[in-house]
XYZ file of C-alpha atoms in Angstrom:
594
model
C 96.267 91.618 58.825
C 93.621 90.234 56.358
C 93.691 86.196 55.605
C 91.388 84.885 53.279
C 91.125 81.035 53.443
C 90.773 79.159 50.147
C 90.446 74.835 50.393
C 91.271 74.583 46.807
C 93.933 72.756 45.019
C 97.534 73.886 45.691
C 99.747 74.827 42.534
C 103.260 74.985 42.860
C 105.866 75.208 40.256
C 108.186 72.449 39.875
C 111.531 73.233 38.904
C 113.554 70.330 37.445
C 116.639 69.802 35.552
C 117.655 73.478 36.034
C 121.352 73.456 36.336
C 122.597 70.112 35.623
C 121.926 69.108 32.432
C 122.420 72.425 29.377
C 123.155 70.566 26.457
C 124.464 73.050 23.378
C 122.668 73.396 20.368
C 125.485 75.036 18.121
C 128.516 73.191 17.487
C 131.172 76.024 15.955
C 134.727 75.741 16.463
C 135.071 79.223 16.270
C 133.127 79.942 19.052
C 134.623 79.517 22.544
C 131.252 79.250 23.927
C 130.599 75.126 24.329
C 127.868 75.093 26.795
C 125.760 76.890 29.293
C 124.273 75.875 32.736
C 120.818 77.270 34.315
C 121.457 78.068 37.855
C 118.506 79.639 40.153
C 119.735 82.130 42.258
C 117.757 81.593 45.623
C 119.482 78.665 47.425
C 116.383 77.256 48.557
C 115.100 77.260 45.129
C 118.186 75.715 43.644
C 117.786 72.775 45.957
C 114.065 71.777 45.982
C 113.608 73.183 42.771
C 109.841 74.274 43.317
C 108.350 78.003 43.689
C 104.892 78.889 44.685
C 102.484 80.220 41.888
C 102.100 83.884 41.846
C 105.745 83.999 42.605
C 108.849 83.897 40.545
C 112.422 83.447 40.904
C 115.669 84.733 39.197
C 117.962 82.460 37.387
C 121.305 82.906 36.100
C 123.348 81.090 33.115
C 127.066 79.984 33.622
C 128.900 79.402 30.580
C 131.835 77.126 29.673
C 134.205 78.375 27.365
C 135.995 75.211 26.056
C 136.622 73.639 29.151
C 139.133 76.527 29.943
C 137.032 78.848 32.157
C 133.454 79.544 33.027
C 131.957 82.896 34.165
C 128.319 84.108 34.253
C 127.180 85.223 31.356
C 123.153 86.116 32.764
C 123.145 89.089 30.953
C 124.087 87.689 27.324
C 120.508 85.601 27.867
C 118.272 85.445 25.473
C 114.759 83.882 27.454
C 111.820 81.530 26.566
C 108.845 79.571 27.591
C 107.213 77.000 25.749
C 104.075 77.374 27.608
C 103.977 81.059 28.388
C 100.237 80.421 30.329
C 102.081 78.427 33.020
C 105.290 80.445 33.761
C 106.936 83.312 31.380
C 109.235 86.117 31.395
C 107.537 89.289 31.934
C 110.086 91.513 34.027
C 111.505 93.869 31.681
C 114.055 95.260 34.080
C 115.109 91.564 35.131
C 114.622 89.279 32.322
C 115.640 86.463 33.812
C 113.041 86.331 36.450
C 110.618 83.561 35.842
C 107.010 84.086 36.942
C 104.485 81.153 37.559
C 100.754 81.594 36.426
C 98.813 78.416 36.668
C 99.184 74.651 37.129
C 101.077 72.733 34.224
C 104.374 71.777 32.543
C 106.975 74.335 30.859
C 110.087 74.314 28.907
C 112.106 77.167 29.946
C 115.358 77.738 27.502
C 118.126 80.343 27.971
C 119.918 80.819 24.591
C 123.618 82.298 24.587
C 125.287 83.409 21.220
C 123.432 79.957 19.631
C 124.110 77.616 22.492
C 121.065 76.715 24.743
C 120.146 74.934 28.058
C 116.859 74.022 28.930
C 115.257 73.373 32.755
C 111.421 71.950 33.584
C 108.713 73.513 35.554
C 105.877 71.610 36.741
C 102.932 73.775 38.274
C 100.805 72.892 41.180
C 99.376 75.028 43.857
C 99.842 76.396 47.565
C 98.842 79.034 49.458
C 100.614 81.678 51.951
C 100.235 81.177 55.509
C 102.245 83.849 56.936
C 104.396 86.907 55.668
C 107.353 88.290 57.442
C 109.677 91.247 56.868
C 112.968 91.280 57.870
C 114.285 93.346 59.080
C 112.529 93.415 62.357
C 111.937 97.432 63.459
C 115.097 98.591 62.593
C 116.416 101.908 63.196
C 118.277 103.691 60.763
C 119.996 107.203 60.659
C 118.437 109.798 58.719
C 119.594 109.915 54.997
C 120.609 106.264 54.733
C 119.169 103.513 52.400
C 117.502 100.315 53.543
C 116.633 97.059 52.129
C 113.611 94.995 53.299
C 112.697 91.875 52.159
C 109.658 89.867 52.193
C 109.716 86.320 53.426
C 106.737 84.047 52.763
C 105.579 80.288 54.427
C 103.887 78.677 52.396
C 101.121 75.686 52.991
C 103.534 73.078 52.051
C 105.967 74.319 54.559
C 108.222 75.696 52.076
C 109.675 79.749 52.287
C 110.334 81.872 49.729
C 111.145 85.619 48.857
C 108.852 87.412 47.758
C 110.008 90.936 48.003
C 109.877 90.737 44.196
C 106.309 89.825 44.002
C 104.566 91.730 46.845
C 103.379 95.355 47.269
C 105.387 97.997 49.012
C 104.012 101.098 50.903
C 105.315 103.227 53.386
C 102.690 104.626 56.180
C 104.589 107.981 56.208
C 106.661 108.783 52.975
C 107.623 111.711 54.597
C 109.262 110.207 57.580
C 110.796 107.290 54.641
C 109.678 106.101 51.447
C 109.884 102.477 49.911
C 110.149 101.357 46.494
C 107.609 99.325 44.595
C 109.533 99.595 41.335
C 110.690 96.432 39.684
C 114.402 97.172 39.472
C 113.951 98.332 43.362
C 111.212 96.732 45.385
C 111.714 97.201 49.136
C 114.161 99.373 49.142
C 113.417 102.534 51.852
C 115.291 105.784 52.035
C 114.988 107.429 54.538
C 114.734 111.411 55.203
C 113.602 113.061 58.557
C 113.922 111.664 61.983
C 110.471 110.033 63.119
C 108.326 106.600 62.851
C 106.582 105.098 59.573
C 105.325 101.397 58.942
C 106.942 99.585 56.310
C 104.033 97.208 54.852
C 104.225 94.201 52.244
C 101.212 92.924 50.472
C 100.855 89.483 48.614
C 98.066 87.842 47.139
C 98.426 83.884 46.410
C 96.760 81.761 43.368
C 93.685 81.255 45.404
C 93.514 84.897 45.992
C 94.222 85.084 49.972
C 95.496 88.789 50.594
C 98.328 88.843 53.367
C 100.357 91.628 54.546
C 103.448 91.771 56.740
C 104.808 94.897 58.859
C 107.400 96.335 60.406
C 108.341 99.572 62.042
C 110.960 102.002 60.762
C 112.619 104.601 63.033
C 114.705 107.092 61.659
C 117.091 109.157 63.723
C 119.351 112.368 63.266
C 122.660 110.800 63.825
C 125.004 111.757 65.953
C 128.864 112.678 65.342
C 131.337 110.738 67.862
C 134.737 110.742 66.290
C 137.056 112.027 63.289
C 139.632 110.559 61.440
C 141.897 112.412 59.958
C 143.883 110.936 57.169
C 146.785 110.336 56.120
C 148.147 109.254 59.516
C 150.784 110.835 60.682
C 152.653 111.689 57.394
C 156.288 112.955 56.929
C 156.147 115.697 54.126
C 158.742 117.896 52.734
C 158.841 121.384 53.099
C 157.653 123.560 50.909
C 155.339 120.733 49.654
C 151.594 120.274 49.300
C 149.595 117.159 51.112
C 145.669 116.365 50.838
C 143.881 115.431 54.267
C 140.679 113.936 54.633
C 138.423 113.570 57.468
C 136.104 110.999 58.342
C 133.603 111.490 60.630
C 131.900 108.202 62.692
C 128.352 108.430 63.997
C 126.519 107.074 66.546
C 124.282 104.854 64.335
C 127.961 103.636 63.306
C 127.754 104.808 60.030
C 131.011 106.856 58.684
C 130.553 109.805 56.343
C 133.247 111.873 54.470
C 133.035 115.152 56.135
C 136.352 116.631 54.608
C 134.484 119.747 53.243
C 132.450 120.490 56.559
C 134.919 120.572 58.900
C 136.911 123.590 60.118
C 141.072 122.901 59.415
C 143.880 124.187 61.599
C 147.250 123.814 61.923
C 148.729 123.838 65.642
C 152.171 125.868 64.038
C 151.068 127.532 61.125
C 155.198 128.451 60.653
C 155.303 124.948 60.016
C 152.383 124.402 57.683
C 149.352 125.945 56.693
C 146.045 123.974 56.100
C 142.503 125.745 53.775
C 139.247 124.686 53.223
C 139.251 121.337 51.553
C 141.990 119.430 53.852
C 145.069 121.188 51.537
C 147.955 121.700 53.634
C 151.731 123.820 52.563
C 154.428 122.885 54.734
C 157.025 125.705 55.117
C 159.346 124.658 57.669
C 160.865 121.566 59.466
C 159.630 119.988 62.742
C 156.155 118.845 63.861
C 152.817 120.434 63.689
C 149.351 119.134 64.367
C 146.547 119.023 61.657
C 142.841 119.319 63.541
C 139.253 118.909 61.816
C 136.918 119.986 64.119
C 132.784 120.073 63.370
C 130.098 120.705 65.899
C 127.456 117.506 66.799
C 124.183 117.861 66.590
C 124.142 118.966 70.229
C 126.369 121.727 69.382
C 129.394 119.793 70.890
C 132.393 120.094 69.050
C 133.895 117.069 67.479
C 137.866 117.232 66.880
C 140.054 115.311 64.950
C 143.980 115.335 64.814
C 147.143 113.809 63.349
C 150.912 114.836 63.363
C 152.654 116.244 60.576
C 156.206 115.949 60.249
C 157.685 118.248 58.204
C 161.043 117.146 56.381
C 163.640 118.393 54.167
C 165.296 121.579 56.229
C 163.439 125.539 56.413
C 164.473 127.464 53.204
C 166.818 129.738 53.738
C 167.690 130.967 50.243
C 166.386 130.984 46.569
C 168.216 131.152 43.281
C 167.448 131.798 39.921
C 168.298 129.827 36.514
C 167.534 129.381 33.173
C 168.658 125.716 31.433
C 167.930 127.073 27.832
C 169.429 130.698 28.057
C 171.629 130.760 31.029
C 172.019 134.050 32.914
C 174.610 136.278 32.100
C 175.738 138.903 35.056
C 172.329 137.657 36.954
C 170.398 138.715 33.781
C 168.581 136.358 31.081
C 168.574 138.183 27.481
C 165.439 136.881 25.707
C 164.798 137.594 22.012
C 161.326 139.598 21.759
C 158.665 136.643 21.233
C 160.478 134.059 22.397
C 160.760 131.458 25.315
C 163.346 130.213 28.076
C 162.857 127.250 30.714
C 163.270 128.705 34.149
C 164.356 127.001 37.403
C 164.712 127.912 41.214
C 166.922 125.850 43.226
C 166.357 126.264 46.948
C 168.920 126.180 49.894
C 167.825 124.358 53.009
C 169.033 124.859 56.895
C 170.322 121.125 56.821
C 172.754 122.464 54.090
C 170.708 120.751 50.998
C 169.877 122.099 47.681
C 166.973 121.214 45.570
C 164.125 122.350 42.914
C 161.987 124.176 44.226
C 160.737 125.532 40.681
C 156.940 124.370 41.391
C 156.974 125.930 44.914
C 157.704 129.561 44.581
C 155.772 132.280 42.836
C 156.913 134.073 39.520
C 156.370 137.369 38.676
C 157.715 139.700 36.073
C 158.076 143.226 37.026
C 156.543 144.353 33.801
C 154.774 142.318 32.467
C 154.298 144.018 28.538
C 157.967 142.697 29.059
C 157.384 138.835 30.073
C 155.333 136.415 31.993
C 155.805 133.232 33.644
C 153.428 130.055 32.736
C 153.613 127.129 35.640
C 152.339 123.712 33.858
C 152.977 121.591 36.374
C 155.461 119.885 38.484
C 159.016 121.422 38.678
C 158.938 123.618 35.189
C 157.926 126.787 33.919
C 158.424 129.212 31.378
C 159.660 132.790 31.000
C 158.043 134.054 27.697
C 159.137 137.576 26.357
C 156.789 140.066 24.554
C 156.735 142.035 21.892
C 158.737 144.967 23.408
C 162.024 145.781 24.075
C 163.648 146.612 27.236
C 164.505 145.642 30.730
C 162.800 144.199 33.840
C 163.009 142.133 36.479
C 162.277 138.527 37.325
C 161.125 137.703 40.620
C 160.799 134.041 42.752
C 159.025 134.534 46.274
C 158.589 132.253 49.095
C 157.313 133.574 52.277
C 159.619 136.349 52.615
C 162.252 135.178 50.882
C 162.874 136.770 47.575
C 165.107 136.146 44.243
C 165.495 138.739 41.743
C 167.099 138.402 37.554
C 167.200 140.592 35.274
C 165.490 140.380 32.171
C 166.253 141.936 28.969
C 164.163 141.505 25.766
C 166.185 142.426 22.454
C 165.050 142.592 18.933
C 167.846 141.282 16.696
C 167.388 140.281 13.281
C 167.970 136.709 12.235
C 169.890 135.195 10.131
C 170.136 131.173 10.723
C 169.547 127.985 12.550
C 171.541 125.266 13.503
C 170.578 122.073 14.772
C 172.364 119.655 17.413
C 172.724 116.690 16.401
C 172.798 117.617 12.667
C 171.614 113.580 12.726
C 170.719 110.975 14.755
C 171.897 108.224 12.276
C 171.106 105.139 14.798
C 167.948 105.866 17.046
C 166.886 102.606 18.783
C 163.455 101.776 18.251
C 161.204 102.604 21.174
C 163.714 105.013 22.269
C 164.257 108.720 21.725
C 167.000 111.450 21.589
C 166.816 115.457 21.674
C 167.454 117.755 19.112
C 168.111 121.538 20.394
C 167.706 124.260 18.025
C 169.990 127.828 18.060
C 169.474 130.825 16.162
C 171.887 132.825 14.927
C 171.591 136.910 14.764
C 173.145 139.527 13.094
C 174.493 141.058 15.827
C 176.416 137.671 16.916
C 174.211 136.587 19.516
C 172.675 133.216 19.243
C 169.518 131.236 21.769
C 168.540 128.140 22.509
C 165.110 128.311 20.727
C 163.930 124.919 20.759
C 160.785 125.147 22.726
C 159.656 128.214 20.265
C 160.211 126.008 16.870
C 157.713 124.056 15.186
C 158.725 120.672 14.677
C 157.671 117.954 12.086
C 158.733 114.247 10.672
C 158.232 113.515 7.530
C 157.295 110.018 7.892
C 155.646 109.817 10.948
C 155.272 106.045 11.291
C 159.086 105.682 11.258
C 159.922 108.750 14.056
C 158.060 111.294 15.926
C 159.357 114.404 17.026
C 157.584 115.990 19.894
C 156.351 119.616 19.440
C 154.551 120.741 22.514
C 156.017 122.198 25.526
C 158.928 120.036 27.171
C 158.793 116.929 24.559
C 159.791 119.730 21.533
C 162.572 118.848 19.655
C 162.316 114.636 21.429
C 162.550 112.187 18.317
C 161.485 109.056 19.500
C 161.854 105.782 16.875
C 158.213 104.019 15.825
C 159.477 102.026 13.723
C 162.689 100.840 11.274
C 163.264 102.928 8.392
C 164.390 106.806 7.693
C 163.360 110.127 7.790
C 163.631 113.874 8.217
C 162.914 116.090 11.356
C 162.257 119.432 10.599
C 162.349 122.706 12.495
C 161.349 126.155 11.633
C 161.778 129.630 13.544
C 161.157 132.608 11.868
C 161.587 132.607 8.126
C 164.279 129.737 8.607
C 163.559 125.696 8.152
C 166.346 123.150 9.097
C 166.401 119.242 8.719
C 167.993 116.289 10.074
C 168.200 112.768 8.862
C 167.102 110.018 11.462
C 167.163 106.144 10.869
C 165.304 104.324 13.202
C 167.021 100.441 13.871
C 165.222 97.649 15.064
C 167.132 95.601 18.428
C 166.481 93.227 21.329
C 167.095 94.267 24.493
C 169.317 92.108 26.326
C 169.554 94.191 30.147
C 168.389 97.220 32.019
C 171.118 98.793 34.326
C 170.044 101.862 36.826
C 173.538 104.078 38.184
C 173.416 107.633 40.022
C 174.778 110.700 37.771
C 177.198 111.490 39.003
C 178.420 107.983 39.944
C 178.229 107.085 43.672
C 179.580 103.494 45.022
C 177.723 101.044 47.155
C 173.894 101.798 48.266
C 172.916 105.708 47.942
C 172.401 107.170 51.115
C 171.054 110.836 50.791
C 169.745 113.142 53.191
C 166.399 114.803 53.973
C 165.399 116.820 51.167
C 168.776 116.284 48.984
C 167.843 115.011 45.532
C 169.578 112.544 43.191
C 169.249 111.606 39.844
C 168.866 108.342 38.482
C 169.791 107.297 34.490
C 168.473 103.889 32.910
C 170.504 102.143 30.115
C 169.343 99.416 28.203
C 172.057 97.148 26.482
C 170.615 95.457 23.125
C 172.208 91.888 21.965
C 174.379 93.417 19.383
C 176.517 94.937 22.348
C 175.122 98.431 21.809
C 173.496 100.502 24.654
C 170.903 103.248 24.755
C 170.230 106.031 27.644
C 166.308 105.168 28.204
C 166.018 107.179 31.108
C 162.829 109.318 30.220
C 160.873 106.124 28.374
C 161.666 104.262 31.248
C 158.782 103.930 34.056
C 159.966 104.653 37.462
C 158.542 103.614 40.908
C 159.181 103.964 44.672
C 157.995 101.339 46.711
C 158.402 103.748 50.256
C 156.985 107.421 49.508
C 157.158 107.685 52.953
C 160.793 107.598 52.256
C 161.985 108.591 48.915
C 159.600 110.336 46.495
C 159.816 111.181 42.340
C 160.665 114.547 42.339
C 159.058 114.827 38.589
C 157.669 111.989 36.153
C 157.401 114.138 33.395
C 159.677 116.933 33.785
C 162.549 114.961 35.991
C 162.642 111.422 34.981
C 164.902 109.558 37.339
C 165.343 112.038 40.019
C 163.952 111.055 43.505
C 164.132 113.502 46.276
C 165.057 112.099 50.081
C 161.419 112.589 52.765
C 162.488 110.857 55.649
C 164.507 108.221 57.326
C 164.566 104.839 56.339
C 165.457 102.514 52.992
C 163.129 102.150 49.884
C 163.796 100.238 46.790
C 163.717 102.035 43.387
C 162.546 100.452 40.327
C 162.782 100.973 36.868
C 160.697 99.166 34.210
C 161.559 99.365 30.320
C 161.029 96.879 27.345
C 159.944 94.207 28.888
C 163.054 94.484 31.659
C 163.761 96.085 35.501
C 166.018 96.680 37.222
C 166.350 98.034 41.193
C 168.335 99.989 43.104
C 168.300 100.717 47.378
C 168.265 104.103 48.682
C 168.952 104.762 52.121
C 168.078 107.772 54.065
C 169.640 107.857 57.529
């Protein structure tokens, strides 16, 4: 450690009025901005107002917006000195750090959107007397960040910081390196196990060099525990559920180590588990999810929660079509064209439920048809361009559902649309159109999804024409106009008049009805429908614009947002409280599952 004595006279800044006294510049009504306060930022500093020269100090501006609120506003701050030789702004990473050059008097000003506050800085000197870093020797594990700071005492007896203002070097950049930069000074990362000195260097007005040290270690850390997350979960079979694992060293850091560790599942019958923490549960009862990772000793580290699996094992799979329902177990598709498809699943706690998202399509030939699988609970059985017959296939482990499929080339000859109107759509609600052809040969389909759609005045109604929301007229705004629909070499059109109302309630029931609190089992599913009623005594079905929530997904789970609005599927036992949210109202329902 070098000290260079110097008897001359001690400078020090003076800091007063900072803070107390901003007095706006701008008076403008239409500005909410009335005044703004200087603030230092270093306690110390706030209180005694005074910093060493050679060393500066951050300040901050508060603003008052009308006497309503106040909130920093540091970075809006526009910075000045009136005697830039005494103390200036010179940090352009941190322009509101104030440095102090030599002894005198400035006028520092912070100016925000025209209003200004002013604070004084006298100047008079003192010198360093001794330089600490904190913190003492730490140790740190390999790979982690951290912050030193410089402390300096000061011939007056005052402290201050001056990690800002002092050098930074590391003795063995190798073993950890520390920042000098402006926006970073002091800050070490470290990167192999091993020893370096962490030195800061400051040199005072009177040009007395001191440095302060400390010793870094940096260890390989050691693994002690994982956590695997989510605790203990109840899941329904033939479901998906994300784990996580956390692993705890013994430095006491915590790392996410989901993508290191090895996954298992104690009964894979019950669920499987990949790379990544993604588990499939298959059947009900209890399995155990490990993570398990090696130390750095070569000791292996294991982690483990239960996994309940809910809902009944699947004992059966069948096949359906909501847009061209099967005849004799086979769906006839005109060539070209597209059906929704659904698998319904039967459970060995007697249940039923969708299972459409779970299984895995297939078409036998697939010049014939494919399957697409957006998401959730629907997917699509398109036909191609040639005729003939095939088969449609849903697996799940080795269970197996078969349809035909036929593909057919009739020639058409019209469309019809149902509703031919919708002559009072609510606004902010919406209704469904569904579109038929008609062939020659007498046949007609459901052909909805395959149609393009249109409004003619858009701003009035929508009509959705993409995947599951074609043929969906929903009202923007009072006023009329025509939905169209073309398939083929055919274009129908339907009036709609969009009415403006107040809602007056929001009502939730269970289709079908079902008196008192719902109680449904394990895995059983129920549907939900939302109606508004308006202040002229009419009411809407809002079911799929209304927002639904679950309080309990430990319980009761959506079964589909998108796809299923309203439909909540039973996980385990217990009560959870449904809500559903819709112009401005709610309204709740309980759902028991025993």
């Amino acid at each position: 450690m070098i000290k260079l004595l110097w008897s001359g006279m001690v400078v020090m800044l003076m800091l007063s009025g900072c803070g107390w006294n901003g007095t706006p510049t701008r008076n403008n009504d239409f500005v909410p901005l009335t005044s703004i306060q200087i603030i230092p930022v270093s306690t110390p500093i706030a209180a005694s107002k005074t910093i060493a020269a050679h060393t500066s100090t951050r300040l901050s501006v508060v603003g008052n917006f009308s006497g309503l609120f106040t909130r920093d506003i540091t970075s809006q701050a526009v910075w000045s000195s009136n005697t830039p030789t005494v103390a200036e702004f010179i940090t352009a990473g941190s322009p509101e750090r104030v440095t102090g050059h030599i002894p005198g008097t400035a006028v520092l000003t912070a100016t925000v959107q025209g209003v200004s506050a002013t604070c004084s800085l006298t100047v008079s000197s003192a010198t360093i007397t001794t330089l600490t870093i904190t913190p003492t020797n730490p140790t740190v594990a390999k790979g982690l960040p951290i912050q030193f700071a410089a402390i300096g005492t000061f011939s007056d007896a005052t402290t201050q910081d001056l990690t800002f203002d002092a050098t930074w070097i590391s003795s063995d950049p190798a073993v950890a390196t520390v920042s000098d930069s402006a926006v970073s000074k002091g800050l070490a990362q470290t990167l192999t196990a091993g020893t370096t000195t962490i030195r800061a260097t400051f040199i005072d007005i009177a040009a007395t060099t001191l440095s302060g040290t400390t010793l870094l270690t940096v260890t390989v850390p050691v693994l002690q525990s994982i956590a695997v997350l989510p605790a203990n979960p109840s899941v329904l079979s033939l479901s998906g559920k994300s784990f996580t694992a956390t692993g705890t060293y013994s430095d006491g850091t915590t790392r996410d180590i989901t993508s290191q560790v090895a996954w298992a599942s104690s009964i894979p019958v019950r669920a499987t588990i990949i790379s990544g923490g993604a588990a499939t549960t298959l059947s009900e009862g209890t399995t155990s999810i490990s993570a398990t990772l090696a130390n750095a000793s070569g000791v292996p580290v294991v982690g483990s929660t239960n996994l309940k699996v809910t809902g009944g094992t699947l004992t059966g799979i069948t096949l359906a079509s909501d847009t061209v329902p099967p005849v004799n177990n086979t769906i006839t598709l005109v060539r070209n064209s597209v059906a929704r498809i659904s698998a319904t699943g039967t459970f060995s706690n007697g249940v039923t439920r969708d299972i459409t998202g779970a299984v895995a399509w297939a078409v036998t030939n697939s010049t014939l048809g494919t399957v697409t699988h957006p998401a959730g609970n629907l997917a699509w059985l398109n036909s191609g361009a040639v005729i003939g017959a095939t088969s449609l296939t849903a697996t799940s482990g080795t269970l197996v559902a078969t349809a035909g499929l036929a593909v057919t080339a009739p020639t058409l000859t019209s469309l019809s649309i149902s509703p031919t109107s919708f002559p009072d759509l609510t606004l902010g609600t919406s209704s469904r159109f569904t579109l038929t052809a008609n062939f020659n040969d007498s046949t007609t389909q459901d052909v909805t999804v395959g149609a393009a759609w249109s409004s003619l005045a858009g701003t009035t109604a929508l009509v959705g024409d993409a995947g599951i929301l074609k043929g969906r007229v929903s009202g923007v705004a009072a006023g009329s106009t025509t939905i169209s629909a073309t398939y083929g070499v055919f274009t129908v059109t339907a009036p709609v008049t969009v009415r403006s109302r107040t809602i007056q309630s929001l009502t939730i029931s269970v289709t079908p009805t079902i008196s008192g609190t719902p109680t449904i089992v394990s895995g059983n599913q129920v549907k939900f429908a939302a109606t508004a009623v308006y202040t002229d005594g009419t009411s809407k079905d809002v079911t799929e614009e209304t927002t639904w929530a679950i309080d309990k997904s430990t319980v009761v789970l959506l079964a589909d947002t998108l796809n299923q609005p309203g439909q909540v599927v039973a996980v385990d036992s217990g009560s959870a409280t449904l809500t559903a949210s819709f112009g401005g109202k709610t309204a709740t329902a309980t759902i028991t599952v025993p």
